[in-house]
Each structure stands twice: as C-alpha cells, then as structure tokens.
Amino acid sequence: MNIRLEHVSKQFSNHLAIHNLNLDIRDGEFICLLGPSGCGKSTTLMMLAGLYQPTKGNIFFEDQVVNHLEPKDRNIGMVFQSYALYPHLIVRDNIAFPLKQQKVPKKVRHERAEEAARLVRLENFLDRKPSQLSGGQQQRVAMARALVKEPDLLLLDEPMSNLDARLKIEMRDEIRQLQKKLNITTIMVTHDQEEAMAMADRIAILDQGKIQQFDTPERLFTQPKNLFVAKFLGNPPMNFLDGELFIENGDQLIRGEGFQLKLNKRLNLPTSTKVKLGIRPHEMKVVSEDEGSISAIVTNIEHLGREQLISAKIGKHSVRFFVENETKIKIGEPIHLHPKTDAIHIFSEEMGENLLV
Ligand code: ATP
C-alpha cells in the first residue's frame, strides 16, 4: 500500500510535536523514522495507526484520506516495544486474538494463527504461555499477531529495544526478510541509527517535529543535507573544523586553524564566508608533510583489533580517524593528514545546510 503524508502537523495543547510533515512511501517499502528522543517519531506512528488525528494536513492510504478512520478500519498490524502479549493466553490464542475480535470462526482462526506462527518459526511453541518463552520468541509472537490479519501496513514501534545486542542483530535480519517476503509496507520507529541503516530502504530523520532528510541509508551517510543529519549519523561521528573560504591563484580554498585545503568544486560564495568543514573518520589519511593539508598532534590511540582509532588535536578542534594496525604512531607526535577530497562536506555556518549537495 502507498502511504502519503501531506503537510501533516500535530499540536498537543501548547506543544507543536509535528510540523508540516511530508512523506511519500511506496508500496512494499521498509521505512524507518529515526531521531533523538522527543523528535516526534511515535506521534507520527500513532497518527498512521489512527490513535491520534493530525491537527492539520492529510494522511492518505492509496488515494483515500484516512485522518478520521478508526484504527480497526485501517487494516494495520502493530508491534510495540513492550510486545503487550496476554500472559494468560497461550501463543496460539495470543496470535489469533485480532481474528477473534473480528469474529472469525475458531477453526479458521487457529489455521491462520498456525500459518503466522510458521512464518516466525514458532510452530512448535503454540501451546506455551508467554512466560515460558525467551525475549526473542515473545517478540516473534508479537510479530505473528501483527501479521495474522494480513495487514496492508505494518507499524513497528522500537520492536527490538528489549532484546540483547546479539539477538537484536538476528531479529533485524529476520524481520527484514519476512517483510520482503510478504511485501508489506512497513514503518518502524527507532532511535538506533545502526538498526535503521541495516533495515530500512529509506530513513526519515526527524528533529523537533521536522523532517531533516528522507533518503536511502547510503545517501544520508554520504550526502547529508545539513549539519543535523551529518552529526546524527555515523559512529565515531563526522569531524568538524571551522574555516573560511578564500581564493588563491584562481583556486578556491578553505582555511582554518591548522589546515588549508583546496576545493574540487567551486562554491559561489564570497571570500571570508565562514563555513564548517566535515570529514568522516574513515575519509582521512596520515600522509607525508608535503602531501598534508592538515597539521595535527596525536592525543590518543585506541586499538580496535582490525584497525586503530586515533584522536588528534587540530588547533582547538579534536578529530578522530582510523589507521591500519601496521601504521606506527605515538601519542604527542605531530602528524600530517589529508582527507579524500571528494568525500569532504562543507556546511554553511549560518543555516547548517550542506553547500556541496
Ligand atoms: P521517544 O524516542 O522518546 O519515544 P519520540 O520521538 O517518539 O520520542 P514523541 O513521543 O512523538 O517523541 O513526542 C514528541 C513530542 O510531543 C515530545 O516533546 C512529547 O513530550 C510531546 N508529546 C507526545 N505525546 C504527547 C501528549 N499526549 N500530550 C502532550 N505532549 C505530547
């Protein structure tokens, strides 16, 4: 099912939780709503579920405006953070519960519950109570219960936050495979960027109720539209250096404390415009003095097994970058760095937009 949000806002008494949200979601896509706590992810999901109504704007399922449609009339499946399983019901009855509400006959109910249980590999656990299942199995019961109605839209609200790190990785694979197999349009709320990057076809990054960028994981990472997205995605985060633009011998350069770098692409901005240079830790290399555009002093070395994570000072700024294990490097040593010039980002200091995309 195609989903469209057009100029959607949600006001709670004196707080504007969502501001003029526009999203166009294609049939069968897996979308993540990602952002810091309080940015409006759950509010958006609740509006899609029909538990909240937008204050302004329209939500479309295909070509139908659903703003006033009751949750039960939307044919959606939901999985919450808490799973909310019924402790007194066995797995079969937990999964079949939505069908019971729809007054589907018992025999059909049980057949469909068994089919949904097979999808999540729980066919041998149908007669157990939730307390007799592991966290991962409980999560799969919640998933089967959401799928049993064969929904047009699956809404997931931090569905893996109660699982340990290893299980999370397994479950995100499972959910993703199931979603692709069933081809159900899916919208998941998460504050975990790794989870979103691993699972989503596209991610909507929200901050303070506004969309910052709606794009593929790869483009969000390599072409962040603004400073917020650039700072939010990536671990270790992108490095930032304050600088200003100037022209020398016909070339445009960016210069700041401890660095001077020629730009590949010319920006139509006056000399002395203040900007922020952004470089991801993997896009910076230690080089010889004459190849270097940045001078730094090493302040810390972390051995990570496959590589070393180096911290260094460039003027008043701290940066981090990776070097191979074989690279000999010492704390306190002056070094020279050079970024991969087609991987740098330049943000306006005033508005924070990426001037190179
Ligand atoms: P988290 O990751 O912490 O769950 P979130 O991104 O899901 O955060 P929302 O729960 O959508 O954020 O909340 C967005 C903003 O709206 C917050 O400032 C929150 O305090 C406010 N808010 C949410 N629900 C209500 C409500 N029922 N009444 C008043 N304010 C609300």
Coordinates of C-alpha atoms and ligand atoms in Angstrom, one line a residue:
M1 CA 0.0 0.0 0.0
N2 CA 1.2 3.5 -0.9
I3 CA 1.2 6.0 2.1
R4 CA 1.3 9.7 1.8
L5 CA 1.5 12.4 4.5
E6 CA 0.8 15.9 3.2
H7 CA 1.6 18.9 5.3
V8 CA 0.8 17.0 8.5
S9 CA 1.1 18.8 11.8
K10 CA 0.2 17.7 15.3
Q11 CA -0.3 20.1 18.1
F12 CA -0.7 19.0 21.8
S13 CA -2.1 21.9 23.8
N14 CA 0.8 24.3 23.7
H15 CA 3.4 22.0 22.1
L16 CA 3.8 21.5 18.3
A17 CA 5.0 17.9 18.1
I18 CA 5.0 17.5 14.3
H19 CA 5.4 20.4 11.9
N20 CA 4.4 20.3 8.3
L21 CA 5.5 16.7 7.6
N22 CA 5.5 15.5 4.0
L23 CA 6.3 11.8 3.3
D24 CA 5.6 9.7 0.2
I25 CA 6.1 6.0 1.0
R26 CA 5.9 3.4 -1.8
D27 CA 4.2 0.0 -1.7
G28 CA 6.4 -2.6 -0.1
E29 CA 9.0 -0.1 1.3
F30 CA 10.6 -0.5 4.7
I31 CA 10.8 3.0 6.2
C32 CA 12.4 4.0 9.5
L33 CA 11.5 7.1 11.4
L34 CA 14.8 8.0 13.2
G35 CA 15.7 10.8 15.5
P36 CA 16.5 11.8 19.1
S37 CA 14.1 11.4 21.9
G38 CA 11.1 13.7 21.6
C39 CA 11.5 14.4 17.9
G40 CA 8.0 13.2 17.1
K41 CA 8.6 9.6 15.8
S42 CA 5.9 7.9 18.0
T43 CA 3.5 10.8 17.4
T44 CA 3.8 10.2 13.6
L45 CA 3.3 6.4 14.1
M46 CA 0.2 7.0 16.2
M47 CA -1.2 9.2 13.5
L48 CA -0.6 6.5 11.0
A49 CA -2.3 4.0 13.3
G50 CA -5.3 6.2 13.8
L51 CA -4.7 6.6 17.6
Y52 CA -4.0 10.4 17.1
Q53 CA -5.6 12.6 14.4
P54 CA -3.5 15.3 12.7
T55 CA -4.2 18.8 13.7
K56 CA -3.5 19.9 10.1
G57 CA -2.8 18.1 6.8
N58 CA -3.9 14.8 5.4
I59 CA -2.8 11.2 5.6
F60 CA -3.5 9.1 2.5
F61 CA -3.6 5.3 2.3
E62 CA -3.5 4.9 -1.5
D63 CA -5.9 7.7 -2.6
Q64 CA -8.1 7.6 0.5
V65 CA -7.7 10.3 3.2
V66 CA -7.8 8.3 6.4
N67 CA -7.5 11.1 9.0
H68 CA -10.8 10.1 10.6
L69 CA -10.7 6.4 10.0
E70 CA -10.8 4.3 13.3
P71 CA -7.7 2.1 13.9
K72 CA -9.8 -1.0 13.5
D73 CA -10.8 0.1 10.0
R74 CA -7.3 0.7 8.7
N75 CA -6.1 -2.9 8.3
I76 CA -2.8 -2.3 10.0
G77 CA -0.6 -4.6 12.2
M78 CA 1.3 -3.1 15.1
V79 CA 4.2 -4.3 17.2
F80 CA 5.0 -2.2 20.3
Q81 CA 8.2 -2.0 22.4
S82 CA 6.5 -3.9 25.2
Y83 CA 5.0 -6.6 22.8
A84 CA 1.9 -6.4 25.1
L85 CA 1.2 -10.1 25.0
Y86 CA -1.7 -11.5 27.0
P87 CA 0.1 -13.5 29.8
H88 CA -2.9 -15.8 30.5
L89 CA -3.3 -16.9 26.8
I90 CA -1.1 -19.5 25.0
V91 CA 0.8 -18.5 21.9
R92 CA -1.9 -19.8 19.6
D93 CA -4.6 -17.6 21.2
N94 CA -2.3 -14.6 21.5
I95 CA -1.6 -14.7 17.8
A96 CA -5.2 -15.4 16.9
F97 CA -6.5 -12.6 19.2
P98 CA -7.1 -9.9 16.4
L99 CA -9.1 -12.5 14.4
K100 CA -11.2 -13.3 17.5
Q101 CA -12.1 -9.6 17.7
Q102 CA -13.1 -9.7 14.1
K103 CA -15.3 -12.8 15.0
V104 CA -13.5 -15.1 12.6
P105 CA -14.7 -18.7 13.3
K106 CA -12.4 -20.7 15.7
K107 CA -11.2 -23.2 13.1
V108 CA -10.1 -20.6 10.6
R109 CA -8.6 -18.5 13.4
H110 CA -6.4 -21.4 14.5
E111 CA -5.4 -22.3 11.0
R112 CA -4.3 -18.7 10.3
A113 CA -2.5 -18.4 13.7
E114 CA -0.6 -21.6 12.9
E115 CA 0.3 -20.2 9.5
A116 CA 1.5 -16.9 11.1
A117 CA 3.4 -18.9 13.7
R118 CA 5.2 -20.8 10.9
L119 CA 6.3 -17.5 9.3
V120 CA 8.1 -16.6 12.5
R121 CA 9.3 -20.2 13.2
L122 CA 7.1 -20.7 16.3
E123 CA 5.0 -23.6 15.1
N124 CA 6.4 -25.8 18.0
F125 CA 5.6 -23.3 20.7
L126 CA 1.8 -22.8 20.0
D127 CA 0.7 -24.2 23.4
R128 CA 3.1 -22.3 25.6
K129 CA 2.3 -19.2 27.7
P130 CA 4.4 -16.1 27.0
S131 CA 6.2 -16.6 30.4
Q132 CA 7.6 -19.9 29.0
L133 CA 9.3 -18.1 26.0
S134 CA 12.6 -16.2 25.6
G135 CA 12.6 -12.5 24.8
G136 CA 13.2 -13.2 21.1
Q137 CA 10.4 -15.7 21.0
Q138 CA 8.0 -13.3 22.7
Q139 CA 9.0 -10.7 20.1
R140 CA 8.2 -13.1 17.3
V141 CA 4.7 -13.9 18.8
A142 CA 4.0 -10.1 18.7
M143 CA 5.2 -10.1 15.1
A144 CA 2.9 -13.1 14.2
R145 CA 0.0 -11.4 15.9
A146 CA 0.6 -8.3 13.9
L147 CA 0.8 -10.3 10.6
V148 CA -2.2 -12.7 11.2
K149 CA -4.7 -10.2 9.8
E150 CA -2.6 -9.9 6.6
P151 CA -2.3 -6.1 7.1
D152 CA -1.7 -3.6 4.4
L153 CA 0.6 -1.7 6.6
L154 CA 2.9 -2.9 9.4
L155 CA 3.8 -0.3 12.1
L156 CA 6.7 -1.2 14.5
D157 CA 7.5 1.0 17.5
E158 CA 11.0 0.2 18.8
P159 CA 10.2 -3.5 18.5
M160 CA 13.7 -4.7 19.4
S161 CA 14.6 -2.4 22.3
N162 CA 14.0 -5.1 24.9
L163 CA 16.4 -7.6 23.3
D164 CA 20.1 -8.1 24.0
A165 CA 22.7 -6.9 21.4
R166 CA 23.2 -10.3 19.7
L167 CA 19.5 -11.1 19.5
K168 CA 18.8 -7.7 18.1
I169 CA 21.1 -8.4 15.1
E170 CA 19.4 -11.7 14.5
M171 CA 15.9 -10.2 14.8
R172 CA 16.6 -7.3 12.5
D173 CA 17.6 -9.8 9.8
E174 CA 14.5 -11.9 10.4
I175 CA 12.1 -9.0 10.4
R176 CA 13.6 -7.6 7.2
Q177 CA 13.5 -11.0 5.4
L178 CA 9.9 -11.5 6.5
Q179 CA 8.9 -8.0 5.4
K180 CA 10.4 -8.5 2.0
K181 CA 8.9 -12.0 1.5
L182 CA 5.4 -10.7 2.4
N183 CA 6.0 -7.3 0.7
I184 CA 4.1 -5.4 3.4
T185 CA 4.7 -1.6 3.5
T186 CA 6.4 -1.2 6.9
I187 CA 7.2 1.8 9.0
M188 CA 9.4 1.4 12.1
V189 CA 10.3 3.9 14.8
T190 CA 13.7 3.6 16.2
H191 CA 16.3 5.8 17.9
D192 CA 19.1 3.3 16.9
Q193 CA 20.9 4.5 13.8
E194 CA 22.6 1.2 13.2
E195 CA 19.2 -0.6 13.2
A196 CA 17.7 1.9 10.8
M197 CA 20.7 1.8 8.5
A198 CA 20.7 -2.0 8.5
M199 CA 16.9 -2.4 7.9
A200 CA 15.4 0.5 6.0
D201 CA 15.0 1.1 2.3
R202 CA 14.7 4.8 3.2
I203 CA 15.0 6.6 6.5
A204 CA 13.2 9.8 7.6
I205 CA 15.4 11.7 10.0
L206 CA 13.4 13.9 12.3
D207 CA 14.4 16.7 14.7
Q208 CA 12.0 18.8 16.8
G209 CA 9.0 17.6 14.7
K210 CA 10.5 18.4 11.4
I211 CA 11.9 16.2 8.6
Q212 CA 15.6 16.8 8.2
Q213 CA 16.1 14.4 5.3
F214 CA 14.2 11.5 3.8
D215 CA 16.6 9.3 1.8
T216 CA 18.4 5.9 1.4
P217 CA 20.8 5.0 4.2
E218 CA 23.7 5.3 1.8
R219 CA 22.8 8.9 0.6
L220 CA 22.1 10.0 4.2
F221 CA 25.6 9.0 5.1
T222 CA 27.5 10.2 2.0
Q223 CA 25.3 13.3 1.2
P224 CA 23.8 14.6 4.4
K225 CA 21.7 17.7 3.6
N226 CA 22.6 19.6 6.8
L227 CA 24.7 19.6 9.9
F228 CA 22.0 17.9 12.0
V229 CA 22.0 14.8 9.7
A230 CA 25.8 14.8 9.4
K231 CA 26.2 14.9 13.2
F232 CA 23.4 12.4 13.9
L233 CA 24.6 9.6 11.7
G234 CA 28.0 7.9 12.0
N235 CA 29.9 6.3 14.8
P236 CA 32.5 7.7 15.5
P237 CA 30.8 10.9 14.3
M238 CA 31.9 13.1 11.5
N239 CA 34.8 15.5 12.3
F240 CA 34.1 19.3 12.0
L241 CA 36.6 22.1 11.6
D242 CA 35.7 25.8 11.4
G243 CA 37.1 27.6 8.5
E244 CA 36.6 30.3 5.9
L245 CA 36.7 30.4 2.1
F246 CA 39.3 32.3 0.1
I247 CA 40.7 32.4 -3.4
E248 CA 44.5 31.9 -4.2
N249 CA 45.9 31.8 -7.7
G250 CA 42.4 31.2 -9.1
D251 CA 41.7 28.3 -6.8
Q252 CA 39.1 28.3 -4.1
L253 CA 40.4 27.1 -0.7
I254 CA 39.1 26.6 2.8
R255 CA 41.4 27.7 5.6
G256 CA 41.2 27.4 9.4
E257 CA 43.4 26.9 12.4
G258 CA 46.0 24.2 11.4
F259 CA 44.6 23.5 7.9
Q260 CA 44.3 24.7 4.4
L261 CA 42.5 22.7 1.7
K262 CA 41.9 23.2 -2.0
L263 CA 38.3 22.6 -3.1
N264 CA 37.4 20.4 -6.0
K265 CA 34.1 22.1 -6.6
R266 CA 33.8 25.9 -6.6
L267 CA 31.2 27.4 -4.3
N268 CA 29.5 30.6 -5.4
L269 CA 30.2 32.4 -2.1
P270 CA 32.3 35.4 -1.3
T271 CA 35.8 35.3 0.2
S272 CA 35.8 35.1 4.0
T273 CA 32.4 33.3 4.2
K274 CA 32.6 31.3 7.4
V275 CA 31.9 27.5 6.9
K276 CA 32.3 24.2 8.7
L277 CA 34.4 21.5 7.0
G278 CA 33.1 18.0 7.7
I279 CA 35.3 14.8 7.3
R280 CA 34.2 11.3 8.3
P281 CA 36.8 9.4 10.3
H282 CA 37.4 6.8 7.5
E283 CA 38.0 9.5 4.9
M284 CA 41.2 11.0 6.4
K285 CA 44.7 9.6 6.0
V286 CA 48.1 10.2 7.6
V287 CA 50.4 11.4 4.8
S288 CA 53.9 13.0 4.5
E289 CA 54.3 16.7 5.3
D290 CA 54.3 17.9 1.7
E291 CA 51.1 15.9 0.9
G292 CA 49.3 17.1 4.0
S293 CA 46.7 19.8 4.2
I294 CA 46.0 19.4 7.9
S295 CA 48.6 19.5 10.8
A296 CA 47.7 17.7 14.0
I297 CA 49.0 16.4 17.3
V298 CA 48.1 12.8 18.3
T299 CA 46.3 12.8 21.7
N300 CA 45.1 9.2 22.0
I301 CA 45.3 5.8 20.3
E302 CA 42.6 3.0 20.7
H303 CA 43.5 -0.5 19.3
L304 CA 40.3 -1.9 17.9
G305 CA 41.6 -5.2 16.6
R306 CA 41.2 -4.6 12.9
E307 CA 42.5 -1.0 13.0
Q308 CA 43.5 1.8 15.3
L309 CA 41.3 4.8 16.2
I310 CA 43.4 7.9 16.6
S311 CA 42.3 11.1 18.3
A312 CA 44.2 14.2 17.5
K313 CA 44.1 18.0 18.0
I314 CA 43.9 20.4 15.1
G315 CA 44.2 23.8 16.7
K316 CA 41.3 23.9 19.2
H317 CA 39.4 21.1 17.4
S318 CA 39.5 17.4 18.3
V319 CA 39.2 14.9 15.4
R320 CA 39.2 11.1 15.1
F321 CA 40.3 8.9 12.3
F322 CA 41.4 5.4 11.6
V323 CA 44.8 4.0 10.6
E324 CA 45.8 0.5 9.8
N325 CA 47.4 -1.6 12.6
E326 CA 50.8 -1.5 10.9
T327 CA 51.0 2.3 11.0
K328 CA 53.4 3.4 13.7
I329 CA 52.0 6.3 15.6
K330 CA 52.7 7.8 19.0
I331 CA 50.8 10.0 21.4
G332 CA 52.2 13.6 21.3
E333 CA 53.6 13.1 17.8
P334 CA 52.9 15.9 15.2
I335 CA 51.4 14.3 12.1
H336 CA 50.0 15.5 8.7
L337 CA 46.6 14.5 7.4
H338 CA 44.8 14.7 4.2
P339 CA 41.1 14.0 3.5
K340 CA 39.8 12.3 0.5
T341 CA 38.8 15.5 -1.3
D342 CA 35.6 14.1 -3.0
A343 CA 34.4 12.9 0.4
I344 CA 34.5 16.2 2.3
H345 CA 31.4 18.2 3.3
I346 CA 31.1 21.9 3.6
F347 CA 28.3 23.3 5.7
S348 CA 27.2 26.9 5.9
E349 CA 27.9 28.3 9.4
E350 CA 24.7 30.3 9.3
M351 CA 22.0 27.8 8.3
G352 CA 23.9 24.5 8.6
E353 CA 23.0 23.3 5.0
N354 CA 25.5 21.2 3.1
L355 CA 26.9 23.5 0.4
L356 CA 28.1 20.6 -1.8
V357 CA 24.9 18.7 -2.3
Ligands
ATP1 P1 11.0 8.9 22.2 O1 12.1 8.3 21.4 O2 11.5 9.5 23.5 O3 9.8 8.0 22.3 P2 9.6 10.4 20.1 O4 10.5 10.9 19.0 O5 8.8 9.2 19.8 O6 10.5 10.2 21.4 P3 7.1 11.6 20.6 O7 6.6 10.7 21.7 O8 6.4 11.6 19.3 O9 8.6 11.6 20.5 O10 6.9 13.1 21.3 C1 7.1 14.3 20.5 C2 6.9 15.5 21.4 O11 5.5 15.6 21.7 C3 7.6 15.4 22.8 O12 8.0 16.7 23.1 C4 6.5 14.9 23.7 O13 6.7 15.4 25.0 C5 5.2 15.5 23.1 N1 4.0 14.7 23.3 C6 3.9 13.4 22.9 N2 2.7 13.0 23.2 C7 2.0 14.0 23.9 C8 0.7 14.1 24.5 N3 -0.1 13.1 24.5 N4 0.5 15.3 25.1 C9 1.4 16.3 25.1 N5 2.6 16.3 24.5 C10 2.9 15.1 23.9

